[in-house]
Short mmCIF file of C-alpha atoms and ligand atoms in Angstrom, two decimals:
data_model
loop_
_atom_site.label_atom_id
_atom_site.label_comp_id
_atom_site.label_asym_id
_atom_site.label_seq_id
_atom_site.Cartn_x
_atom_site.Cartn_y
_atom_site.Cartn_z
CA UNK A 2 20.60 12.55 -13.88
CA UNK A 3 18.81 15.04 -11.69
CA UNK A 4 15.25 15.98 -12.54
CA UNK A 5 14.12 19.47 -13.42
CA UNK A 6 10.75 19.90 -11.84
CA UNK A 7 8.40 21.90 -9.65
CA UNK A 8 6.56 19.71 -7.14
CA UNK A 9 3.34 21.22 -5.78
CA UNK A 10 2.03 19.57 -2.63
CA UNK A 11 -1.61 20.07 -1.67
CA UNK A 12 -1.78 19.36 2.06
CA UNK A 13 1.72 20.66 2.84
CA UNK A 14 0.98 21.28 6.51
CA UNK A 15 -0.24 17.73 7.04
CA UNK A 16 1.31 14.86 8.89
CA UNK A 17 2.14 12.79 5.82
CA UNK A 18 4.04 15.67 4.24
CA UNK A 19 6.17 16.15 7.34
CA UNK A 20 6.72 12.50 8.16
CA UNK A 21 7.19 11.10 4.67
CA UNK A 22 7.29 13.56 1.80
CA UNK A 23 9.89 16.09 2.94
CA UNK A 24 12.32 13.41 4.16
CA UNK A 25 11.85 11.47 0.89
CA UNK A 26 12.43 14.56 -1.24
CA UNK A 27 15.50 15.27 0.85
CA UNK A 28 16.91 11.78 0.25
CA UNK A 29 16.38 12.30 -3.48
CA UNK A 30 18.20 15.59 -3.15
CA UNK A 31 21.09 13.98 -1.28
CA UNK A 32 21.43 11.24 -3.86
CA UNK A 33 21.52 13.81 -6.65
CA UNK A 34 18.15 12.94 -8.18
CA UNK A 35 17.05 16.47 -7.38
CA UNK A 36 19.62 19.22 -7.33
CA UNK A 37 19.62 22.83 -8.50
CA UNK A 38 16.67 22.72 -10.86
CA UNK A 39 13.82 21.98 -8.53
CA UNK A 40 11.41 23.81 -6.29
CA UNK A 41 8.56 22.70 -4.06
CA UNK A 42 5.37 24.68 -3.61
CA UNK A 43 3.53 23.78 -0.45
CA UNK A 44 -0.14 24.69 -0.18
CA UNK A 45 -2.65 24.38 2.64
CA UNK A 46 -5.23 26.58 4.30
CA UNK A 47 -2.98 27.90 7.05
CA UNK A 48 -1.31 31.24 6.38
CA UNK A 49 2.36 30.26 6.70
CA UNK A 50 5.30 32.41 5.65
CA UNK A 51 8.13 31.03 3.51
CA UNK A 52 10.41 31.26 6.57
CA UNK A 53 8.04 29.24 8.70
CA UNK A 54 7.57 26.63 5.98
CA UNK A 55 11.32 26.31 5.61
CA UNK A 56 11.64 25.75 9.35
CA UNK A 57 9.02 22.96 9.18
CA UNK A 58 10.94 21.33 6.35
CA UNK A 59 14.28 21.66 8.17
CA UNK A 60 12.80 20.11 11.28
CA UNK A 61 11.46 17.14 9.33
CA UNK A 62 14.91 16.30 7.91
CA UNK A 63 17.20 17.19 10.81
CA UNK A 64 18.19 13.57 11.40
CA UNK A 65 19.02 13.01 7.75
CA UNK A 66 21.07 16.08 6.92
CA UNK A 67 24.87 16.07 7.05
CA UNK A 68 24.93 19.65 8.30
CA UNK A 69 22.51 22.47 9.18
CA UNK A 70 23.73 24.29 6.05
CA UNK A 71 22.76 21.35 3.85
CA UNK A 72 19.28 21.23 5.42
CA UNK A 73 18.86 24.98 4.97
CA UNK A 74 20.06 24.91 1.38
CA UNK A 75 17.51 22.18 0.61
CA UNK A 76 14.71 24.05 2.42
CA UNK A 77 15.46 27.21 0.45
CA UNK A 78 13.83 25.45 -2.54
CA UNK A 79 10.49 25.37 -0.68
CA UNK A 80 7.80 28.03 -1.18
CA UNK A 81 4.45 28.33 0.51
CA UNK A 82 1.12 29.50 -0.83
CA UNK A 83 -1.87 29.55 1.47
CA UNK A 84 -4.76 28.09 -0.43
CA UNK A 85 -8.50 27.58 -0.35
CA UNK A 86 -9.24 24.83 -2.86
CA UNK A 87 -12.51 26.46 -3.91
CA UNK A 88 -11.10 29.91 -4.52
CA UNK A 89 -10.17 30.64 -8.14
CA UNK A 90 -8.00 33.61 -7.12
CA UNK A 91 -5.75 31.27 -5.19
CA UNK A 92 -5.08 29.16 -8.27
CA UNK A 93 -4.12 32.29 -10.16
CA UNK A 94 -1.62 33.13 -7.42
CA UNK A 95 -0.35 29.56 -7.59
CA UNK A 96 0.12 29.79 -11.35
CA UNK A 97 2.08 33.04 -11.01
CA UNK A 98 4.31 31.52 -8.35
CA UNK A 99 4.85 28.45 -10.48
CA UNK A 100 5.81 30.53 -13.50
CA UNK A 101 8.28 32.64 -11.58
CA UNK A 102 9.87 29.56 -9.98
CA UNK A 103 10.06 27.89 -13.36
CA UNK A 104 12.11 30.81 -14.57
CA UNK A 105 14.23 31.01 -11.45
CA UNK A 106 15.08 27.29 -11.29
CA UNK A 107 14.94 26.57 -15.04
CA UNK A 108 12.59 23.62 -14.58
CA UNK A 109 11.50 23.45 -18.22
CA UNK A 110 7.80 23.63 -17.24
CA UNK A 111 7.93 20.17 -15.68
CA UNK A 112 5.37 19.74 -12.94
CA UNK A 113 4.36 17.14 -10.40
CA UNK A 114 1.25 17.67 -8.27
CA UNK A 115 0.86 15.71 -5.06
CA UNK A 116 -2.64 15.47 -3.59
CA UNK A 117 -2.22 14.66 0.06
CA UNK A 118 -5.43 15.87 1.63
CA UNK A 119 -9.09 14.95 2.07
CA UNK A 120 -10.10 13.10 -1.12
CA UNK A 121 -13.33 15.06 -1.54
CA UNK A 122 -11.21 17.97 -2.80
CA UNK A 123 -9.24 16.03 -5.43
CA UNK A 124 -11.73 16.64 -8.24
CA UNK A 125 -12.04 20.37 -7.52
CA UNK A 126 -8.29 20.80 -7.47
CA UNK A 127 -7.78 18.91 -10.73
CA UNK A 128 -10.47 20.99 -12.42
CA UNK A 129 -8.93 24.29 -11.35
CA UNK A 130 -5.43 23.19 -12.28
CA UNK A 131 -6.65 23.06 -15.84
CA UNK A 132 -9.06 25.99 -15.92
CA UNK A 133 -6.51 28.37 -14.40
CA UNK A 134 -3.77 27.24 -16.75
CA UNK A 135 -1.49 25.66 -14.15
CA UNK A 136 -1.63 22.50 -16.19
CA UNK A 137 -0.85 24.00 -19.57
CA UNK A 138 0.55 21.16 -21.70
CA UNK A 139 4.12 22.39 -21.45
CA UNK A 140 6.79 20.11 -19.99
CA UNK A 141 5.73 16.92 -18.23
CA UNK A 142 2.71 17.09 -15.95
CA UNK A 143 2.05 14.28 -13.48
CA UNK A 144 -0.41 13.85 -10.67
CA UNK A 145 0.22 11.75 -7.55
CA UNK A 146 -2.93 10.84 -5.64
CA UNK A 147 -2.92 9.57 -2.08
CA UNK A 148 -5.33 6.92 -0.92
CA UNK A 149 -8.17 6.37 -0.37
CA UNK A 150 -9.17 6.37 -4.03
CA UNK A 151 -12.91 6.54 -3.38
CA UNK A 152 -14.85 4.69 -0.74
CA UNK A 153 -16.71 2.43 -3.15
CA UNK A 154 -16.98 1.86 -6.90
CA UNK A 155 -19.31 4.78 -7.40
CA UNK A 156 -17.19 7.39 -5.62
CA UNK A 157 -13.98 6.00 -7.13
CA UNK A 158 -15.48 6.20 -10.64
CA UNK A 159 -16.67 9.73 -10.03
CA UNK A 160 -13.24 10.76 -8.76
CA UNK A 161 -11.54 9.13 -11.69
CA UNK A 162 -13.85 10.90 -14.11
CA UNK A 163 -13.01 14.23 -12.52
CA UNK A 164 -9.27 13.62 -12.63
CA UNK A 165 -9.45 12.48 -16.22
CA UNK A 166 -10.88 15.81 -17.26
CA UNK A 167 -7.42 17.23 -16.61
CA UNK A 168 -5.02 14.28 -16.68
CA UNK A 169 -4.72 11.14 -18.82
CA UNK A 170 -4.39 7.75 -17.17
CA UNK A 171 -0.69 7.84 -18.09
CA UNK A 172 -0.25 11.01 -16.02
CA UNK A 173 -2.09 9.75 -12.92
CA UNK A 174 -0.05 7.96 -10.25
CA UNK A 175 -2.30 6.36 -7.60
CA UNK A 176 -0.19 5.67 -4.55
CA UNK A 177 -0.19 2.40 -2.71
CA UNK A 178 2.78 2.76 -0.41
CA UNK A 179 3.15 -1.00 -0.03
CA UNK A 180 4.22 -1.15 -3.68
CA UNK A 181 7.24 0.92 -2.68
CA UNK A 182 8.38 -1.61 -0.08
CA UNK A 183 11.58 -3.52 -0.77
CA UNK A 184 10.31 -7.05 -0.31
CA UNK A 185 7.14 -6.46 -2.26
CA UNK A 186 9.25 -5.30 -5.20
CA UNK A 187 11.45 -8.33 -4.56
CA UNK A 188 8.54 -10.62 -5.50
CA UNK A 189 9.36 -9.95 -9.16
CA UNK A 190 12.94 -11.13 -8.59
CA UNK A 191 11.97 -14.19 -6.56
CA UNK A 192 9.29 -15.32 -8.97
CA UNK A 193 10.81 -14.49 -12.33
CA UNK A 194 14.54 -14.69 -11.59
CA UNK A 195 14.58 -18.29 -10.34
CA UNK A 196 13.77 -21.31 -12.42
CA UNK A 197 12.63 -23.28 -9.38
CA UNK A 198 9.91 -20.81 -8.53
CA UNK A 199 9.16 -19.73 -12.08
CA UNK A 200 8.31 -23.32 -12.93
CA UNK A 201 6.47 -24.26 -9.76
CA UNK A 202 4.36 -21.13 -9.39
CA UNK A 203 1.01 -22.56 -10.37
CA UNK A 204 -1.93 -24.68 -9.27
CA UNK A 205 -0.13 -27.96 -9.94
CA UNK A 206 2.42 -27.25 -7.22
CA UNK A 207 1.02 -24.58 -4.91
CA UNK A 208 -1.57 -25.63 -2.36
CA UNK A 209 -2.43 -22.21 -0.96
CA UNK A 210 -1.00 -18.74 -0.46
CA UNK A 211 -1.36 -16.86 2.85
CA UNK A 212 -1.09 -13.10 3.15
CA UNK A 213 -0.85 -11.55 6.62
CA UNK A 214 -0.88 -7.87 7.48
CA UNK A 215 -0.79 -7.87 11.28
CA UNK A 216 -0.53 -4.62 13.19
CA UNK A 217 0.24 -4.23 16.85
CA UNK A 218 -1.17 -0.71 17.03
CA UNK A 219 -4.82 0.21 17.33
CA UNK A 220 -6.47 3.07 15.46
CA UNK A 221 -4.50 5.64 17.49
CA UNK A 222 -5.66 9.17 16.68
CA UNK A 223 -7.31 8.17 13.37
CA UNK A 224 -10.62 6.96 14.85
CA UNK A 225 -12.65 9.57 12.96
CA UNK A 226 -11.39 8.35 9.59
CA UNK A 227 -11.15 4.69 10.46
CA UNK A 228 -14.64 4.32 11.86
CA UNK A 229 -16.00 5.20 8.41
CA UNK A 230 -13.51 3.03 6.64
CA UNK A 231 -12.79 -0.25 8.42
CA UNK A 232 -10.13 -2.83 7.65
CA UNK A 233 -11.64 -3.93 4.35
CA UNK A 234 -11.42 -0.52 2.73
CA UNK A 235 -8.29 0.53 4.61
CA UNK A 236 -6.12 -2.50 3.92
CA UNK A 237 -7.81 -5.04 1.64
CA UNK A 238 -9.17 -3.08 -1.32
CA UNK A 239 -5.72 -1.64 -1.91
CA UNK A 240 -2.68 -3.23 -0.24
CA UNK A 241 -3.91 -6.83 0.02
CA UNK A 242 -5.24 -7.04 -3.51
CA UNK A 243 -2.19 -5.31 -4.95
CA UNK A 244 0.05 -7.81 -3.22
CA UNK A 245 -2.16 -10.66 -4.38
CA UNK A 246 -1.90 -9.46 -7.98
CA UNK A 247 1.91 -9.64 -7.83
CA UNK A 248 1.72 -13.17 -6.47
CA UNK A 249 -0.88 -14.36 -8.96
CA UNK A 250 0.12 -12.63 -12.20
CA UNK A 251 1.52 -14.44 -15.21
CA UNK A 252 5.09 -13.77 -16.22
CA UNK A 253 5.23 -10.55 -18.21
CA UNK A 254 6.93 -10.83 -21.61
CA UNK A 255 9.40 -8.13 -20.60
CA UNK A 256 10.22 -6.34 -17.37
CA UNK A 257 8.57 -3.13 -18.45
CA UNK A 258 5.79 -1.05 -17.00
CA UNK A 259 3.33 -1.81 -19.80
CA UNK A 260 3.92 -5.55 -19.78
CA UNK A 261 3.73 -5.77 -15.98
CA UNK A 262 0.62 -3.63 -15.78
CA UNK A 263 -1.13 -5.69 -18.42
CA UNK A 264 -0.52 -8.88 -16.45
CA UNK A 265 -1.58 -7.32 -13.16
CA UNK A 266 -4.78 -5.97 -14.64
CA UNK A 267 -5.61 -9.45 -15.92
CA UNK A 268 -5.44 -10.78 -12.36
CA UNK A 269 -7.80 -8.10 -11.09
CA UNK A 270 -10.21 -8.91 -13.87
CA UNK A 271 -9.94 -12.63 -13.12
CA UNK A 272 -10.70 -12.27 -9.41
CA UNK A 273 -13.36 -14.82 -8.66
CA UNK A 274 -16.75 -13.23 -8.26
CA UNK A 275 -18.28 -15.19 -5.37
CA UNK A 276 -21.88 -16.37 -5.33
CA UNK A 277 -23.98 -14.97 -2.47
CA UNK A 278 -23.38 -18.11 -0.44
CA UNK A 279 -19.66 -18.02 -1.07
CA UNK A 280 -19.57 -14.39 -0.06
CA UNK A 281 -20.94 -15.27 3.39
CA UNK A 282 -18.56 -18.19 3.72
CA UNK A 283 -15.37 -16.65 2.33
CA UNK A 284 -15.04 -13.40 4.28
CA UNK A 285 -15.15 -12.72 8.00
CA UNK A 286 -14.79 -9.61 10.13
CA UNK A 287 -13.85 -8.81 13.69
CA UNK A 288 -13.44 -5.92 16.12
CA UNK A 289 -10.97 -5.64 18.97
CA UNK A 290 -11.93 -5.59 22.60
CA UNK A 291 -9.60 -4.66 25.45
CA UNK A 292 -6.68 -6.89 26.32
CA UNK A 293 -3.35 -6.95 28.06
CA UNK A 294 -0.09 -7.18 26.22
CA UNK A 295 3.21 -7.36 28.01
CA UNK A 296 1.48 -6.09 31.12
CA UNK A 297 0.01 -3.07 29.33
CA UNK A 298 -3.76 -2.75 29.02
CA UNK A 299 -5.20 -1.79 25.65
CA UNK A 300 -8.70 -0.34 25.44
CA UNK A 301 -11.48 -1.71 23.31
CA UNK A 302 -12.06 -0.26 19.83
CA UNK A 303 -15.42 1.16 20.88
CA UNK A 304 -13.72 3.21 23.62
CA UNK A 305 -11.19 4.77 21.23
CA UNK A 306 -11.45 8.54 20.67
CA UNK A 307 -13.75 9.56 17.81
CA UNK A 308 -15.21 6.08 17.46
CA UNK A 309 -18.96 5.58 17.76
CA UNK A 310 -19.55 3.68 21.04
CA UNK A 311 -21.70 1.08 19.28
CA UNK A 312 -19.63 0.99 16.15
CA UNK A 313 -19.79 -2.13 14.00
CA UNK A 314 -16.75 -1.14 11.95
CA UNK A 315 -14.35 -4.03 11.48
CA UNK A 316 -10.79 -3.69 12.71
CA UNK A 317 -9.99 -7.14 11.38
CA UNK A 318 -10.83 -8.78 8.08
CA UNK A 319 -9.93 -12.18 6.80
CA UNK A 320 -11.00 -14.17 3.81
CA UNK A 321 -10.33 -16.34 0.81
CA UNK A 322 -9.85 -14.97 -2.68
CA UNK A 323 -9.64 -17.06 -5.80
CA UNK A 324 -8.23 -16.10 -9.15
CA UNK A 325 -9.98 -17.71 -12.09
CA UNK A 326 -6.88 -18.04 -14.26
CA UNK A 327 -5.31 -21.12 -15.84
CA UNK A 328 -2.40 -20.65 -13.47
CA UNK A 329 -4.31 -20.47 -10.21
CA UNK A 330 -7.90 -21.64 -10.65
CA UNK A 331 -9.02 -23.32 -7.40
CA UNK A 332 -6.00 -22.24 -5.30
CA UNK A 333 -7.09 -20.33 -2.20
CA UNK A 334 -5.38 -17.02 -1.43
CA UNK A 335 -6.06 -16.56 2.27
CA UNK A 336 -5.61 -13.14 3.80
CA UNK A 337 -5.94 -11.59 7.24
CA UNK A 338 -5.36 -8.04 8.36
CA UNK A 339 -6.09 -6.44 11.68
CA UNK A 340 -5.21 -3.93 14.31
CA UNK A 341 -4.16 -4.74 17.88
CA UNK A 342 -2.93 -8.20 16.98
CA UNK A 343 -0.19 -10.13 18.75
CA UNK A 344 2.67 -8.45 16.96
CA UNK A 345 3.45 -6.47 13.84
CA UNK A 346 4.20 -8.67 10.89
CA UNK A 347 3.53 -8.45 7.19
CA UNK A 348 4.36 -11.59 5.27
CA UNK A 349 3.40 -14.03 2.56
CA UNK A 350 3.55 -17.79 3.01
CA UNK A 351 3.47 -19.83 -0.16
CA UNK A 352 2.54 -23.37 0.82
CA UNK A 353 3.49 -25.97 -1.76
CA UNK A 354 1.68 -29.25 -2.24
CA UNK A 355 3.06 -32.31 -0.52
CA UNK A 356 5.08 -34.78 -2.48
CA UNK A 357 4.00 -38.46 -2.40
CA UNK A 358 5.81 -39.87 0.59
CA UNK A 359 7.80 -43.13 0.33
CA UNK A 360 8.80 -42.82 4.00
CA UNK A 361 5.78 -44.38 5.60
CA UNK A 362 4.43 -41.10 6.98
CA UNK A 363 3.32 -37.81 5.57
CA UNK A 364 5.78 -34.94 5.13
CA UNK A 365 5.64 -31.26 5.93
CA UNK A 366 4.90 -29.16 2.86
CA UNK A 367 7.63 -26.85 1.55
CA UNK A 368 6.86 -23.27 2.45
CA UNK A 369 8.37 -20.14 0.97
CA UNK A 370 7.94 -17.22 3.33
CA UNK A 371 8.47 -13.67 2.14
CA UNK A 372 9.00 -11.35 5.11
CA UNK A 373 7.89 -7.85 4.20
CA UNK A 374 8.15 -6.10 7.57
CA UNK A 375 9.42 -5.46 10.17
CA UNK A 376 11.99 -8.07 9.07
CA UNK A 377 12.84 -8.14 5.40
CA UNK A 378 13.95 -11.34 3.76
CA UNK A 379 12.69 -14.79 2.94
CA UNK A 380 12.94 -18.35 4.07
CA UNK A 381 12.33 -21.68 2.44
CA UNK A 382 11.54 -24.77 4.42
CA UNK A 383 12.45 -28.15 2.97
CA UNK A 384 12.58 -31.66 4.36
CA UNK A 385 15.96 -33.17 5.25
CA UNK A 386 17.42 -36.07 7.15
CA UNK A 387 18.16 -35.54 10.80
CA UNK A 388 21.76 -36.34 11.68
CA UNK A 389 22.05 -39.77 13.33
CA UNK A 390 22.04 -43.49 12.73
CA UNK A 391 18.26 -43.55 12.35
CA UNK A 392 16.61 -42.25 9.20
CA UNK A 393 14.18 -39.59 10.28
CA UNK A 394 13.03 -36.56 8.40
CA UNK A 395 12.62 -33.04 9.73
CA UNK A 396 11.97 -29.67 8.13
CA UNK A 397 15.04 -27.47 7.64
CA UNK A 398 14.76 -23.80 6.94
CA UNK A 399 16.96 -21.67 4.68
CA UNK A 400 16.75 -18.13 5.94
CA UNK A 401 17.84 -14.90 4.37
CA UNK A 402 17.56 -11.46 5.86
CA UNK A 403 18.32 -8.37 3.78
CA UNK A 404 21.05 -6.07 5.04
CA UNK A 405 18.39 -3.45 5.50
CA UNK A 406 16.82 -5.50 8.31
CA UNK A 407 20.10 -5.48 10.20
CA UNK A 408 20.84 -1.81 9.66
CA UNK A 409 17.29 -0.49 9.55
CA UNK A 410 18.36 1.27 6.35
CA UNK A 411 15.63 0.13 4.00
CA UNK A 412 14.72 2.98 1.66
CA UNK A 413 11.53 4.76 2.52
CA UNK A 414 8.75 3.64 0.10
CA UNK A 415 7.84 7.24 -0.69
CA UNK A 416 11.39 7.95 -1.81
CA UNK A 417 11.25 5.14 -4.35
CA UNK A 418 7.75 6.01 -5.44
CA UNK A 419 8.51 9.70 -6.01
CA UNK A 420 11.68 8.68 -7.84
CA UNK A 421 9.48 6.55 -10.13
CA UNK A 422 7.21 9.50 -10.87
CA UNK A 423 10.17 11.68 -11.80
CA UNK A 424 11.17 8.90 -14.20
CA UNK A 425 7.66 8.39 -15.51
CA UNK A 426 7.57 4.81 -14.27
CA UNK A 427 4.14 3.76 -13.05
CA UNK A 428 4.97 0.08 -12.54
CA UNK A 429 4.50 0.43 -8.80
CA UNK A 430 1.29 2.45 -8.96
CA UNK A 431 -2.29 1.27 -9.23
CA UNK A 432 -3.95 1.48 -12.62
CA UNK A 433 -7.58 2.57 -12.77
CA UNK A 434 -8.64 -0.84 -14.10
CA UNK A 435 -7.13 -2.45 -11.01
CA UNK A 436 -8.86 -0.04 -8.67
CA UNK A 437 -12.16 -0.48 -10.48
CA UNK A 438 -12.07 -4.27 -10.34
CA UNK A 439 -11.09 -4.29 -6.67
CA UNK A 440 -13.99 -2.06 -5.70
CA UNK A 441 -16.41 -4.25 -7.64
CA UNK A 442 -15.59 -7.13 -5.35
CA UNK A 443 -15.08 -5.17 -2.13
CA UNK A 444 -18.43 -3.38 -2.58
CA UNK A 445 -20.21 -6.72 -2.46
CA UNK A 446 -18.59 -7.66 0.85
CA UNK A 447 -19.23 -4.18 2.27
CA UNK A 448 -22.89 -4.43 1.33
CA UNK A 449 -23.29 -7.79 3.02
CA UNK A 450 -21.61 -6.52 6.16
CA UNK A 451 -23.54 -3.23 6.19
CA UNK A 452 -26.77 -5.25 6.09
CA UNK A 453 -25.49 -7.34 8.99
CA UNK A 454 -25.43 -10.39 6.77
CA UNK A 455 -22.39 -11.77 8.60
CA UNK A 456 -21.37 -11.87 12.25
CA UNK A 457 -19.00 -9.28 13.70
CA UNK A 458 -16.62 -11.35 15.82
CA UNK A 459 -14.98 -9.86 18.87
CA UNK A 460 -11.33 -10.55 19.53
CA UNK A 461 -9.05 -9.74 22.39
CA UNK A 462 -6.34 -7.16 21.85
CA UNK A 463 -3.09 -9.05 21.62
CA UNK A 464 -4.60 -12.16 20.02
CA UNK A 465 -4.32 -13.01 16.32
CA UNK A 466 -7.98 -12.17 15.69
CA UNK A 467 -11.15 -14.27 15.72
CA UNK A 468 -10.77 -18.03 15.46
CA UNK A 469 -13.30 -17.92 12.61
CA UNK A 470 -10.30 -17.03 10.47
CA UNK A 471 -8.70 -20.40 11.27
CA UNK A 472 -11.91 -22.07 10.16
CA UNK A 473 -11.62 -20.45 6.72
CA UNK A 474 -8.36 -22.33 6.20
CA UNK A 475 -9.52 -25.52 7.88
CA UNK A 476 -12.19 -25.73 5.17
CA UNK A 477 -9.34 -26.46 2.73
CA UNK A 478 -7.32 -28.64 5.11
CA UNK A 479 -4.89 -25.77 5.74
CA UNK A 480 -3.80 -23.72 8.73
CA UNK A 481 -2.03 -20.41 9.19
CA UNK A 482 1.70 -20.98 8.95
CA UNK A 483 2.50 -17.99 11.16
CA UNK A 484 1.12 -18.38 14.67
CA UNK A 485 2.85 -15.93 16.99
CA UNK A 486 2.49 -16.60 20.72
CA UNK A 487 0.38 -14.03 22.62
CA UNK A 488 2.41 -12.03 25.14
CA UNK A 489 0.12 -11.29 28.07
C1 BG6 B 5 -2.25 2.50 5.74
C2 BG6 B 5 -3.50 2.32 6.55
O1 BG6 B 5 -2.55 2.48 4.38
O2 BG6 B 5 -1.33 1.48 6.02
C3 BG6 B 5 -3.19 2.24 8.04
O3 BG6 B 5 -4.38 3.41 6.32
C4 BG6 B 5 -2.12 1.20 8.30
O4 BG6 B 5 -4.35 1.96 8.79
C5 BG6 B 5 -0.93 1.43 7.39
O5 BG6 B 5 -1.74 1.28 9.65
C6 BG6 B 5 0.11 0.34 7.54
O6 BG6 B 5 1.23 0.69 6.81
P1 BG6 B 5 2.67 0.28 7.29
O7 BG6 B 5 3.57 0.72 6.19
O8 BG6 B 5 2.92 0.96 8.59
O9 BG6 B 5 2.62 -1.20 7.45
#
């Protein structure tokens, strides 16, 4: 059924809106999830006309539309309101526009607000939405908030407090776009739809779990933001810990948002709080230097535009998390994430314990690999007999690639995530309790690093990061399963 709704986007002239939001809304329109009864209000500082805004929208969906008429018909639902977030008058104009569009498109007062701009304005916007009667308790009213949700526990708590003055937790959808990715959502199916994994997914059978978010790119044009953020805030506080929670959670009683959220929150609250010594031992950081990949020279992080020349911001973070639950107590969850690594690859390797060998030599452990991107699929390695008169054992791998990998047709995460908001499904969004618990732990690492309590390792662009990350695993007799060859 198609939704009746007005979507208001704050930050409508921004890159995210053009690259992700308009194409995702268009796909929802094409699939009939949005049809006649919807309108989009775009706001930003620039004084755009409706015509110009429509042309921006049309341009962003040209490749997706069946015909120019279809693109134009879709874009006709878009309205623009230039907006200064601090100016009360502008909210009044916004309210009037919303009311007239509600009448025109018969949207039954349903509203979604998308905050896709500098986070320091989120609180101000939420406050005005209420005080100027844009949020008026009629129809459904939902708020989508882009990351970053704060830069530490204090700022995140402050932001949450401000949002909660206008919206309840149930109405707030904190985006983590990784939760919209196919293979991350597939973790539920793999874990809870298969007896073999359902039964083995615990400390008795799993030796360690490895999470890799490797990026080939550097900071590109985002140096100004990134230099104040670093890999830990940019990738670990949110994406890594969200992924970890899906891997570590207990089986929910039912496949429903409330049951899933309750189990995920438990994991966040059971994250092991390291002692000061553990903190120094468990987490390492690095920063890329120049390097050559496939004959192309990449510059060092400190030479990137808008980066402080003596910056100590980490572009690589790696570490060991533990979850103090009955299921996983003592099992290391290793992670690594970095820019300018050997190649792009996001994956999870679940390394099972070794069985007692009767063959006179040790065996390779079984490994379940979940490929998240750029390939999507999974593989399971098991031991088998090599063909021949002799009895010798070798690992065999069962590989599965989703059709989407072959066709490149995997749905855009934002499309699925906006669809969820229209259906009031926050399963794939971060709850405040999750965000709060993650900052509690991340703040401690940030503090140690800010005080220079741990070395900042250099690594060559095109490598897989500092070797100190290998040492984290060696401590537990493990090694990274994925070791891509550098391409100089
Ligand atoms: C974002 C980070 O959240 O995720 C970026 O801010 C990072 O620094 C990006 O590059 C990676 O996302 P994806 O979907 O391209 O893997």
